Amino acid sequence: MGINKKIGLFFCFCLTSCYFGANESSEEIINNYYLAKWDENTWISYCKDIDRIFDIEKIIIGHNVFAVGNNEDFIIAKQHPCENNDLHFMDYDSLKPNRNITNYIIIETRNDGCKLHSFNNEKDYNNERIRFGIPKSLVYQFYDNELE
């Protein structure tokens, strides 16, 4: 391989090296709802185009999601909000979770669209689960013990 080709390959690698460190992944939960992961953080995104699930306007539950379960009609989740209350998305200095607060979330997946219910205490969340008929047997299939 000639020196020009080596320099060209090195230059291309330098241009894309930030992308290689991203560690981005996703998996569909159900009906266009995705568990989107970027490095050590997890979001829930609602999008009909998998290529756009990391777009800010598609994120319905911000970072620090640590528990997700679902059946055909509902997604249940737990999330710690960030210590930084300012609007932000990928400012890594701002992503530190406030473990003193847990948000409990129910997402209705029965109809096309996104209907989200959020509670800041477990009692209200459990009462709403009963009202919606969400069985106690519905457990969290994704659980991040380190973030809990």
Short mmCIF file of N, CA, C and O in Angstrom, two decimals, residues 2-142:
data_model
loop_
_atom_site.label_atom_id
_atom_site.label_comp_id
_atom_site.label_asym_id
_atom_site.label_seq_id
_atom_site.Cartn_x
_atom_site.Cartn_y
_atom_site.Cartn_z
N GLY A 2 0.57 2.17 -0.87
CA GLY A 2 1.38 3.38 -1.00
C GLY A 2 1.13 4.34 0.15
O GLY A 2 0.14 4.26 0.88
N ILE A 3 2.08 5.27 0.30
CA ILE A 3 2.00 6.24 1.39
C ILE A 3 0.74 7.11 1.28
O ILE A 3 0.13 7.46 2.29
N ASN A 4 0.34 7.45 0.04
CA ASN A 4 -0.87 8.28 -0.14
C ASN A 4 -2.12 7.55 0.34
O ASN A 4 -3.00 8.16 0.94
N LYS A 5 -2.19 6.24 0.07
CA LYS A 5 -3.34 5.46 0.53
C LYS A 5 -3.36 5.38 2.05
O LYS A 5 -4.41 5.47 2.68
N LYS A 6 -2.19 5.20 2.66
CA LYS A 6 -2.11 5.12 4.12
C LYS A 6 -2.54 6.44 4.76
O LYS A 6 -3.28 6.46 5.74
N ILE A 7 -2.09 7.55 4.19
CA ILE A 7 -2.47 8.86 4.71
C ILE A 7 -3.97 9.07 4.54
O ILE A 7 -4.66 9.56 5.44
N GLY A 8 -4.51 8.66 3.40
CA GLY A 8 -5.95 8.78 3.14
C GLY A 8 -6.77 7.97 4.13
O GLY A 8 -7.77 8.44 4.66
N LEU A 9 -6.36 6.71 4.38
CA LEU A 9 -7.06 5.88 5.35
C LEU A 9 -6.99 6.46 6.76
O LEU A 9 -7.98 6.47 7.50
N PHE A 10 -5.81 6.97 7.12
CA PHE A 10 -5.65 7.58 8.43
C PHE A 10 -6.57 8.79 8.57
O PHE A 10 -7.24 8.98 9.59
N PHE A 11 -6.64 9.62 7.53
CA PHE A 11 -7.49 10.80 7.54
C PHE A 11 -8.97 10.42 7.68
O PHE A 11 -9.70 11.00 8.46
N CYS A 12 -9.40 9.39 6.94
CA CYS A 12 -10.79 8.92 7.03
C CYS A 12 -11.10 8.40 8.42
O CYS A 12 -12.17 8.66 8.98
N PHE A 13 -10.16 7.68 9.01
CA PHE A 13 -10.36 7.16 10.36
C PHE A 13 -10.51 8.30 11.36
O PHE A 13 -11.36 8.27 12.25
N CYS A 14 -9.70 9.34 11.22
CA CYS A 14 -9.78 10.49 12.12
C CYS A 14 -11.14 11.18 12.02
O CYS A 14 -11.69 11.63 13.02
N LEU A 15 -11.69 11.26 10.83
CA LEU A 15 -12.98 11.91 10.64
C LEU A 15 -14.12 11.12 11.27
O LEU A 15 -15.12 11.69 11.69
N THR A 16 -13.99 9.81 11.34
CA THR A 16 -15.08 8.97 11.85
C THR A 16 -14.82 8.45 13.25
O THR A 16 -15.66 7.77 13.80
N SER A 17 -13.71 8.78 13.86
CA SER A 17 -13.38 8.19 15.15
C SER A 17 -14.37 8.55 16.24
O SER A 17 -14.62 7.77 17.13
N CYS A 18 -14.97 9.73 16.20
CA CYS A 18 -15.97 10.09 17.21
C CYS A 18 -17.17 9.17 17.13
O CYS A 18 -17.73 8.78 18.13
N TYR A 19 -17.57 8.81 15.94
CA TYR A 19 -18.72 7.93 15.78
C TYR A 19 -18.45 6.56 16.39
O TYR A 19 -19.31 5.99 17.03
N PHE A 20 -17.23 6.05 16.22
CA PHE A 20 -16.93 4.71 16.73
C PHE A 20 -17.03 4.64 18.24
O PHE A 20 -17.28 3.60 18.80
N GLY A 21 -16.89 5.75 18.94
CA GLY A 21 -16.97 5.74 20.39
C GLY A 21 -18.38 5.92 20.91
O GLY A 21 -18.61 5.92 22.10
N ALA A 22 -19.34 6.08 20.02
CA ALA A 22 -20.69 6.41 20.45
C ALA A 22 -21.39 5.29 21.20
O ALA A 22 -22.17 5.54 22.09
N ASN A 23 -21.16 4.06 20.82
CA ASN A 23 -21.80 2.91 21.46
C ASN A 23 -23.31 3.06 21.50
O ASN A 23 -23.95 2.93 22.53
N GLU A 24 -23.88 3.36 20.38
CA GLU A 24 -25.32 3.55 20.27
C GLU A 24 -25.97 2.23 19.88
O GLU A 24 -25.46 1.49 19.06
N SER A 25 -27.09 1.93 20.52
CA SER A 25 -27.83 0.72 20.17
C SER A 25 -29.31 0.97 20.49
O SER A 25 -29.66 1.90 21.19
N SER A 26 -30.15 0.11 19.94
CA SER A 26 -31.57 0.25 20.21
C SER A 26 -32.26 -1.09 19.98
O SER A 26 -31.73 -1.96 19.30
N GLU A 27 -33.42 -1.21 20.58
CA GLU A 27 -34.25 -2.38 20.33
C GLU A 27 -35.71 -1.94 20.47
O GLU A 27 -36.05 -1.09 21.29
N GLU A 28 -36.55 -2.50 19.62
CA GLU A 28 -37.96 -2.14 19.68
C GLU A 28 -38.60 -2.81 20.89
O GLU A 28 -38.42 -4.00 21.13
N ILE A 29 -39.33 -2.02 21.66
CA ILE A 29 -40.10 -2.57 22.77
C ILE A 29 -41.38 -3.17 22.20
O ILE A 29 -41.65 -4.35 22.36
N ILE A 30 -42.17 -2.32 21.53
CA ILE A 30 -43.41 -2.74 20.88
C ILE A 30 -43.97 -1.54 20.11
O ILE A 30 -43.79 -0.39 20.53
N ASN A 31 -44.63 -1.79 18.99
CA ASN A 31 -45.40 -0.78 18.25
C ASN A 31 -44.69 0.56 18.07
O ASN A 31 -45.21 1.61 18.43
N ASN A 32 -43.48 0.55 17.53
CA ASN A 32 -42.69 1.77 17.25
C ASN A 32 -42.15 2.47 18.49
O ASN A 32 -41.71 3.61 18.41
N TYR A 33 -42.18 1.84 19.64
CA TYR A 33 -41.53 2.34 20.84
C TYR A 33 -40.19 1.63 20.95
O TYR A 33 -40.11 0.40 20.83
N TYR A 34 -39.13 2.40 21.19
CA TYR A 34 -37.78 1.85 21.23
C TYR A 34 -37.09 2.17 22.53
O TYR A 34 -37.27 3.25 23.10
N LEU A 35 -36.28 1.23 22.98
CA LEU A 35 -35.35 1.45 24.07
C LEU A 35 -34.05 1.85 23.39
O LEU A 35 -33.42 1.04 22.71
N ALA A 36 -33.69 3.10 23.49
CA ALA A 36 -32.52 3.64 22.80
C ALA A 36 -31.41 3.85 23.81
O ALA A 36 -31.61 4.48 24.84
N LYS A 37 -30.23 3.33 23.49
CA LYS A 37 -29.09 3.43 24.42
C LYS A 37 -27.95 4.16 23.72
O LYS A 37 -27.64 3.89 22.57
N TRP A 38 -27.37 5.08 24.46
CA TRP A 38 -26.20 5.81 23.98
C TRP A 38 -25.18 5.77 25.10
O TRP A 38 -25.39 6.35 26.15
N ASP A 39 -24.08 5.07 24.88
CA ASP A 39 -23.07 4.83 25.91
C ASP A 39 -23.74 4.22 27.14
O ASP A 39 -24.34 3.20 27.06
N GLU A 40 -23.68 4.88 28.27
CA GLU A 40 -24.21 4.32 29.52
C GLU A 40 -25.63 4.78 29.84
O GLU A 40 -26.10 4.58 30.94
N ASN A 41 -26.30 5.42 28.88
CA ASN A 41 -27.60 5.99 29.18
C ASN A 41 -28.69 5.40 28.31
O ASN A 41 -28.44 4.94 27.21
N THR A 42 -29.93 5.42 28.80
CA THR A 42 -31.05 4.79 28.11
C THR A 42 -32.24 5.74 28.08
O THR A 42 -32.57 6.37 29.07
N TRP A 43 -32.89 5.82 26.91
CA TRP A 43 -34.09 6.63 26.69
C TRP A 43 -35.19 5.73 26.15
O TRP A 43 -34.93 4.62 25.69
N ILE A 44 -36.42 6.24 26.15
CA ILE A 44 -37.49 5.59 25.40
C ILE A 44 -37.90 6.57 24.32
O ILE A 44 -38.13 7.76 24.57
N SER A 45 -37.97 6.05 23.11
CA SER A 45 -38.26 6.85 21.94
C SER A 45 -39.48 6.29 21.23
O SER A 45 -39.70 5.08 21.22
N TYR A 46 -40.29 7.18 20.65
CA TYR A 46 -41.43 6.75 19.85
C TYR A 46 -41.24 7.27 18.44
O TYR A 46 -41.17 8.48 18.22
N CYS A 47 -41.12 6.34 17.49
CA CYS A 47 -40.82 6.76 16.12
C CYS A 47 -41.19 5.64 15.16
O CYS A 47 -40.95 4.47 15.43
N LYS A 48 -41.76 6.01 14.02
CA LYS A 48 -42.10 5.02 13.00
C LYS A 48 -40.93 4.76 12.07
O LYS A 48 -40.97 3.85 11.27
N ASP A 49 -39.86 5.54 12.18
CA ASP A 49 -38.67 5.39 11.34
C ASP A 49 -37.48 5.10 12.25
O ASP A 49 -36.99 5.99 12.94
N ILE A 50 -37.01 3.86 12.26
CA ILE A 50 -35.93 3.45 13.18
C ILE A 50 -34.68 4.31 13.02
O ILE A 50 -33.93 4.49 13.96
N ASP A 51 -34.48 4.87 11.85
CA ASP A 51 -33.29 5.71 11.63
C ASP A 51 -33.37 7.03 12.38
O ASP A 51 -32.38 7.74 12.48
N ARG A 52 -34.53 7.37 12.93
CA ARG A 52 -34.70 8.67 13.59
C ARG A 52 -34.94 8.55 15.10
O ARG A 52 -35.25 9.55 15.74
N ILE A 53 -34.78 7.37 15.68
CA ILE A 53 -35.12 7.20 17.10
C ILE A 53 -34.24 8.00 18.05
O ILE A 53 -34.61 8.23 19.19
N PHE A 54 -33.07 8.46 17.58
CA PHE A 54 -32.20 9.27 18.42
C PHE A 54 -32.43 10.77 18.21
O PHE A 54 -31.79 11.59 18.85
N ASP A 55 -33.38 11.14 17.34
CA ASP A 55 -33.72 12.55 17.15
C ASP A 55 -34.38 13.06 18.43
O ASP A 55 -35.25 12.39 19.02
N ILE A 56 -34.02 14.25 18.83
CA ILE A 56 -34.51 14.82 20.09
C ILE A 56 -36.03 14.83 20.17
O ILE A 56 -36.61 14.49 21.20
N GLU A 57 -36.69 15.17 19.07
CA GLU A 57 -38.16 15.26 19.11
C GLU A 57 -38.84 13.90 19.21
O GLU A 57 -40.04 13.83 19.46
N LYS A 58 -38.10 12.82 19.03
CA LYS A 58 -38.68 11.47 19.12
C LYS A 58 -38.52 10.86 20.51
O LYS A 58 -39.14 9.86 20.83
N ILE A 59 -37.68 11.46 21.35
CA ILE A 59 -37.45 10.95 22.70
C ILE A 59 -38.65 11.34 23.57
O ILE A 59 -38.96 12.51 23.71
N ILE A 60 -39.33 10.36 24.16
CA ILE A 60 -40.48 10.66 25.01
C ILE A 60 -40.16 10.53 26.50
O ILE A 60 -40.83 11.14 27.32
N ILE A 61 -39.16 9.74 26.83
CA ILE A 61 -38.69 9.66 28.22
C ILE A 61 -37.18 9.85 28.17
O ILE A 61 -36.47 9.06 27.57
N GLY A 62 -36.74 10.92 28.79
CA GLY A 62 -35.33 11.28 28.75
C GLY A 62 -34.44 10.24 29.41
O GLY A 62 -34.89 9.23 29.93
N HIS A 63 -33.19 10.54 29.40
CA HIS A 63 -32.17 9.62 29.90
C HIS A 63 -32.43 9.14 31.32
O HIS A 63 -33.31 9.62 32.01
N ASN A 64 -31.65 8.17 31.71
CA ASN A 64 -31.70 7.55 33.02
C ASN A 64 -32.91 6.64 33.23
O ASN A 64 -33.38 6.45 34.36
N VAL A 65 -33.43 6.06 32.16
CA VAL A 65 -34.47 5.03 32.28
C VAL A 65 -33.77 3.77 32.77
O VAL A 65 -32.79 3.33 32.18
N PHE A 66 -34.27 3.19 33.86
CA PHE A 66 -33.57 2.01 34.38
C PHE A 66 -34.45 0.77 34.48
O PHE A 66 -33.95 -0.32 34.80
N ALA A 67 -35.73 0.87 34.15
CA ALA A 67 -36.60 -0.31 34.19
C ALA A 67 -37.68 -0.15 33.13
O ALA A 67 -38.31 0.90 33.03
N VAL A 68 -37.89 -1.21 32.33
CA VAL A 68 -38.92 -1.19 31.29
C VAL A 68 -39.54 -2.58 31.18
O VAL A 68 -38.84 -3.58 31.13
N GLY A 69 -40.87 -2.61 31.15
CA GLY A 69 -41.61 -3.84 30.90
C GLY A 69 -42.78 -3.51 29.99
O GLY A 69 -43.16 -2.35 29.85
N ASN A 70 -43.34 -4.52 29.35
CA ASN A 70 -44.47 -4.25 28.47
C ASN A 70 -45.31 -5.50 28.23
O ASN A 70 -44.87 -6.62 28.42
N ASN A 71 -46.55 -5.23 27.82
CA ASN A 71 -47.41 -6.26 27.24
C ASN A 71 -47.98 -5.66 25.96
O ASN A 71 -47.46 -4.65 25.48
N GLU A 72 -49.03 -6.21 25.41
CA GLU A 72 -49.57 -5.70 24.15
C GLU A 72 -50.20 -4.32 24.27
O GLU A 72 -50.28 -3.59 23.30
N ASP A 73 -50.62 -3.93 25.47
CA ASP A 73 -51.35 -2.68 25.65
C ASP A 73 -50.59 -1.57 26.35
O ASP A 73 -50.94 -0.40 26.22
N PHE A 74 -49.56 -1.92 27.12
CA PHE A 74 -48.88 -0.92 27.94
C PHE A 74 -47.37 -1.16 28.01
O PHE A 74 -46.91 -2.29 27.91
N ILE A 75 -46.66 -0.07 28.22
CA ILE A 75 -45.25 -0.10 28.61
C ILE A 75 -45.20 0.53 29.99
O ILE A 75 -45.82 1.57 30.23
N ILE A 76 -44.50 -0.12 30.91
CA ILE A 76 -44.27 0.47 32.23
C ILE A 76 -42.77 0.74 32.34
O ILE A 76 -41.96 0.01 31.77
N ALA A 77 -42.42 1.82 33.04
CA ALA A 77 -41.00 2.18 33.12
C ALA A 77 -40.74 2.96 34.40
O ALA A 77 -41.64 3.52 35.02
N LYS A 78 -39.45 2.97 34.78
CA LYS A 78 -38.97 3.79 35.89
C LYS A 78 -37.78 4.59 35.37
O LYS A 78 -36.99 4.10 34.57
N GLN A 79 -37.68 5.81 35.88
CA GLN A 79 -36.61 6.69 35.43
C GLN A 79 -36.23 7.64 36.55
O GLN A 79 -37.08 8.07 37.33
N HIS A 80 -34.94 7.94 36.66
CA HIS A 80 -34.46 8.98 37.56
C HIS A 80 -34.23 10.23 36.72
O HIS A 80 -33.53 10.15 35.70
N PRO A 81 -34.78 11.37 37.11
CA PRO A 81 -34.48 12.59 36.36
C PRO A 81 -33.03 13.00 36.59
O PRO A 81 -32.38 12.52 37.51
N CYS A 82 -32.55 13.88 35.75
CA CYS A 82 -31.18 14.39 35.91
C CYS A 82 -31.11 15.37 37.07
O CYS A 82 -32.10 16.04 37.39
N GLU A 83 -29.93 15.47 37.67
CA GLU A 83 -29.73 16.48 38.70
C GLU A 83 -29.82 17.87 38.09
O GLU A 83 -30.29 18.80 38.73
N ASN A 84 -29.39 18.00 36.84
CA ASN A 84 -29.47 19.27 36.12
C ASN A 84 -30.89 19.42 35.57
O ASN A 84 -31.32 18.64 34.73
N ASN A 85 -31.63 20.41 36.03
CA ASN A 85 -33.01 20.61 35.59
C ASN A 85 -33.14 21.40 34.30
O ASN A 85 -34.23 21.55 33.77
N ASP A 86 -32.02 21.96 33.79
CA ASP A 86 -32.07 22.71 32.55
C ASP A 86 -32.34 21.75 31.38
O ASP A 86 -31.98 20.58 31.43
N LEU A 87 -32.97 22.28 30.32
CA LEU A 87 -33.23 21.49 29.12
C LEU A 87 -31.90 21.09 28.49
O LEU A 87 -31.05 21.93 28.22
N HIS A 88 -31.69 19.80 28.30
CA HIS A 88 -30.46 19.30 27.68
C HIS A 88 -30.73 17.91 27.12
O HIS A 88 -31.69 17.26 27.48
N PHE A 89 -29.84 17.48 26.23
CA PHE A 89 -30.01 16.16 25.63
C PHE A 89 -28.72 15.34 25.76
O PHE A 89 -28.73 14.29 26.35
N MET A 90 -27.64 15.83 25.22
CA MET A 90 -26.42 15.03 25.20
C MET A 90 -25.25 15.69 25.92
O MET A 90 -24.12 15.35 25.69
N ASP A 91 -25.48 16.65 26.78
CA ASP A 91 -24.41 17.26 27.56
C ASP A 91 -24.05 16.28 28.67
O ASP A 91 -24.74 16.18 29.68
N TYR A 92 -22.96 15.52 28.47
CA TYR A 92 -22.64 14.43 29.39
C TYR A 92 -22.43 14.90 30.82
O TYR A 92 -22.65 14.16 31.75
N ASP A 93 -22.02 16.16 31.02
CA ASP A 93 -21.86 16.66 32.38
C ASP A 93 -23.21 16.83 33.06
O ASP A 93 -23.29 16.95 34.27
N SER A 94 -24.30 16.87 32.28
CA SER A 94 -25.63 17.12 32.83
C SER A 94 -26.45 15.85 33.04
O SER A 94 -27.58 15.94 33.48
N LEU A 95 -25.93 14.70 32.68
CA LEU A 95 -26.72 13.48 32.69
C LEU A 95 -26.74 12.75 34.03
O LEU A 95 -27.37 11.71 34.15
N LYS A 96 -26.08 13.27 35.02
CA LYS A 96 -26.01 12.59 36.32
C LYS A 96 -27.41 12.43 36.91
O LYS A 96 -28.13 13.41 37.08
N PRO A 97 -27.82 11.20 37.21
CA PRO A 97 -29.18 10.98 37.71
C PRO A 97 -29.35 11.42 39.16
O PRO A 97 -28.44 11.31 39.97
N ASN A 98 -30.53 11.92 39.45
CA ASN A 98 -30.90 12.24 40.82
C ASN A 98 -31.61 11.00 41.37
O ASN A 98 -32.81 10.81 41.15
N ARG A 99 -30.88 10.17 42.08
CA ARG A 99 -31.43 8.90 42.57
C ARG A 99 -32.41 9.09 43.74
O ARG A 99 -33.01 8.13 44.19
N ASN A 100 -32.56 10.30 44.21
CA ASN A 100 -33.54 10.58 45.27
C ASN A 100 -34.95 10.69 44.71
O ASN A 100 -35.91 10.71 45.47
N ILE A 101 -35.06 10.81 43.40
CA ILE A 101 -36.37 10.95 42.74
C ILE A 101 -36.53 9.82 41.73
O ILE A 101 -35.62 9.55 40.95
N THR A 102 -37.68 9.17 41.75
CA THR A 102 -38.00 8.16 40.75
C THR A 102 -39.32 8.54 40.08
O THR A 102 -40.30 8.83 40.76
N ASN A 103 -39.30 8.58 38.76
CA ASN A 103 -40.51 8.80 37.98
C ASN A 103 -41.03 7.43 37.54
O ASN A 103 -40.26 6.60 37.05
N TYR A 104 -42.32 7.21 37.74
CA TYR A 104 -42.97 5.97 37.36
C TYR A 104 -43.84 6.29 36.14
O TYR A 104 -44.62 7.24 36.17
N ILE A 105 -43.72 5.50 35.10
CA ILE A 105 -44.34 5.84 33.83
C ILE A 105 -45.19 4.70 33.30
O ILE A 105 -44.80 3.54 33.37
N ILE A 106 -46.35 5.07 32.75
CA ILE A 106 -47.21 4.14 32.02
C ILE A 106 -47.42 4.74 30.64
O ILE A 106 -47.80 5.92 30.53
N ILE A 107 -47.18 3.96 29.60
CA ILE A 107 -47.42 4.40 28.23
C ILE A 107 -48.47 3.48 27.63
O ILE A 107 -48.30 2.26 27.62
N GLU A 108 -49.55 4.07 27.14
CA GLU A 108 -50.59 3.28 26.46
C GLU A 108 -50.14 3.02 25.02
O GLU A 108 -49.83 3.95 24.30
N THR A 109 -50.12 1.77 24.63
CA THR A 109 -49.70 1.41 23.27
C THR A 109 -50.84 0.84 22.44
O THR A 109 -50.61 0.39 21.33
N ARG A 110 -52.05 0.88 22.96
CA ARG A 110 -53.20 0.27 22.28
C ARG A 110 -53.57 1.01 21.00
O ARG A 110 -54.05 0.41 20.06
N ASN A 111 -53.43 2.31 20.98
CA ASN A 111 -53.82 3.10 19.83
C ASN A 111 -52.59 3.68 19.16
O ASN A 111 -51.53 3.80 19.79
N ASP A 112 -52.72 4.05 17.92
CA ASP A 112 -51.61 4.68 17.21
C ASP A 112 -51.38 6.06 17.83
O ASP A 112 -52.28 6.87 17.93
N GLY A 113 -50.19 6.32 18.26
CA GLY A 113 -49.87 7.58 18.91
C GLY A 113 -49.26 7.30 20.27
O GLY A 113 -49.11 6.17 20.68
N CYS A 114 -48.93 8.36 20.97
CA CYS A 114 -48.21 8.23 22.24
C CYS A 114 -49.03 8.85 23.36
O CYS A 114 -49.23 10.06 23.40
N LYS A 115 -49.52 8.03 24.28
CA LYS A 115 -50.26 8.52 25.45
C LYS A 115 -49.46 8.13 26.69
O LYS A 115 -49.38 6.96 27.06
N LEU A 116 -48.86 9.13 27.32
CA LEU A 116 -47.92 8.92 28.41
C LEU A 116 -48.51 9.42 29.72
O LEU A 116 -49.10 10.50 29.77
N HIS A 117 -48.36 8.61 30.78
CA HIS A 117 -48.80 8.99 32.13
C HIS A 117 -47.57 8.88 33.04
O HIS A 117 -46.94 7.83 33.08
N SER A 118 -47.26 9.95 33.75
CA SER A 118 -46.07 9.96 34.60
C SER A 118 -46.47 10.30 36.04
O SER A 118 -47.32 11.16 36.27
N PHE A 119 -45.84 9.61 36.98
CA PHE A 119 -46.16 9.77 38.40
C PHE A 119 -44.85 9.92 39.18
O PHE A 119 -43.86 9.28 38.87
N ASN A 120 -44.89 10.77 40.20
CA ASN A 120 -43.67 10.96 40.99
C ASN A 120 -43.68 10.18 42.30
O ASN A 120 -42.81 10.36 43.13
N ASN A 121 -44.69 9.30 42.45
CA ASN A 121 -44.66 8.41 43.62
C ASN A 121 -45.28 7.06 43.24
O ASN A 121 -46.14 6.97 42.35
N GLU A 122 -44.83 6.05 43.92
CA GLU A 122 -45.22 4.67 43.59
C GLU A 122 -46.69 4.39 43.90
O GLU A 122 -47.34 3.62 43.21
N LYS A 123 -47.23 5.04 44.92
CA LYS A 123 -48.63 4.81 45.29
C LYS A 123 -49.57 5.22 44.15
O LYS A 123 -50.45 4.45 43.75
N ASP A 124 -49.39 6.43 43.63
CA ASP A 124 -50.23 6.89 42.51
C ASP A 124 -50.05 6.01 41.28
O ASP A 124 -51.01 5.69 40.58
N TYR A 125 -48.80 5.62 41.03
CA TYR A 125 -48.50 4.74 39.90
C TYR A 125 -49.23 3.40 40.04
O TYR A 125 -49.88 2.94 39.09
N ASN A 126 -49.17 2.80 41.21
CA ASN A 126 -49.84 1.51 41.43
C ASN A 126 -51.36 1.64 41.33
O ASN A 126 -52.02 0.74 40.80
N ASN A 127 -51.92 2.74 41.83
CA ASN A 127 -53.36 2.97 41.69
C ASN A 127 -53.76 3.07 40.22
O ASN A 127 -54.80 2.55 39.82
N GLU A 128 -52.94 3.73 39.43
CA GLU A 128 -53.23 3.87 38.00
C GLU A 128 -53.08 2.54 37.28
O GLU A 128 -53.84 2.23 36.36
N ARG A 129 -52.12 1.74 37.69
CA ARG A 129 -51.99 0.38 37.12
C ARG A 129 -53.26 -0.41 37.35
O ARG A 129 -53.74 -1.11 36.45
N ILE A 130 -53.82 -0.32 38.55
CA ILE A 130 -55.07 -1.02 38.86
C ILE A 130 -56.20 -0.47 37.99
O ILE A 130 -56.98 -1.23 37.41
N ARG A 131 -56.30 0.86 37.89
CA ARG A 131 -57.36 1.49 37.09
C ARG A 131 -57.29 1.06 35.63
O ARG A 131 -58.31 0.80 35.00
N PHE A 132 -56.08 0.95 35.09
CA PHE A 132 -55.90 0.54 33.70
C PHE A 132 -56.02 -0.98 33.52
O PHE A 132 -56.07 -1.46 32.40
N GLY A 133 -56.02 -1.73 34.61
CA GLY A 133 -56.08 -3.18 34.51
C GLY A 133 -54.75 -3.81 34.13
O GLY A 133 -54.71 -4.89 33.55
N ILE A 134 -53.66 -3.15 34.47
CA ILE A 134 -52.33 -3.69 34.18
C ILE A 134 -52.01 -4.74 35.25
O ILE A 134 -51.98 -4.42 36.45
N PRO A 135 -51.82 -5.98 34.85
CA PRO A 135 -51.64 -7.05 35.84
C PRO A 135 -50.35 -6.90 36.65
O PRO A 135 -49.34 -6.39 36.16
N LYS A 136 -50.40 -7.35 37.90
CA LYS A 136 -49.20 -7.34 38.75
C LYS A 136 -48.12 -8.24 38.17
O LYS A 136 -46.94 -8.08 38.45
N SER A 137 -48.53 -9.20 37.35
CA SER A 137 -47.57 -10.14 36.76
C SER A 137 -46.71 -9.49 35.67
O SER A 137 -45.72 -10.08 35.24
N LEU A 138 -47.08 -8.27 35.22
CA LEU A 138 -46.26 -7.57 34.23
C LEU A 138 -45.01 -7.04 34.94
O LEU A 138 -45.09 -6.19 35.82
N VAL A 139 -43.87 -7.58 34.57
CA VAL A 139 -42.61 -7.25 35.24
C VAL A 139 -41.71 -6.49 34.28
O VAL A 139 -41.97 -6.38 33.09
N TYR A 140 -40.62 -5.98 34.81
CA TYR A 140 -39.62 -5.26 34.02
C TYR A 140 -38.67 -6.25 33.35
O TYR A 140 -37.92 -6.95 34.03
N GLN A 141 -38.73 -6.31 32.01
CA GLN A 141 -37.81 -7.19 31.28
C GLN A 141 -36.42 -6.56 31.18
O GLN A 141 -35.43 -7.25 31.13
N PHE A 142 -36.36 -5.23 31.11
CA PHE A 142 -35.07 -4.51 31.12
C PHE A 142 -34.94 -3.87 32.49
O PHE A 142 -35.86 -3.18 32.96
#
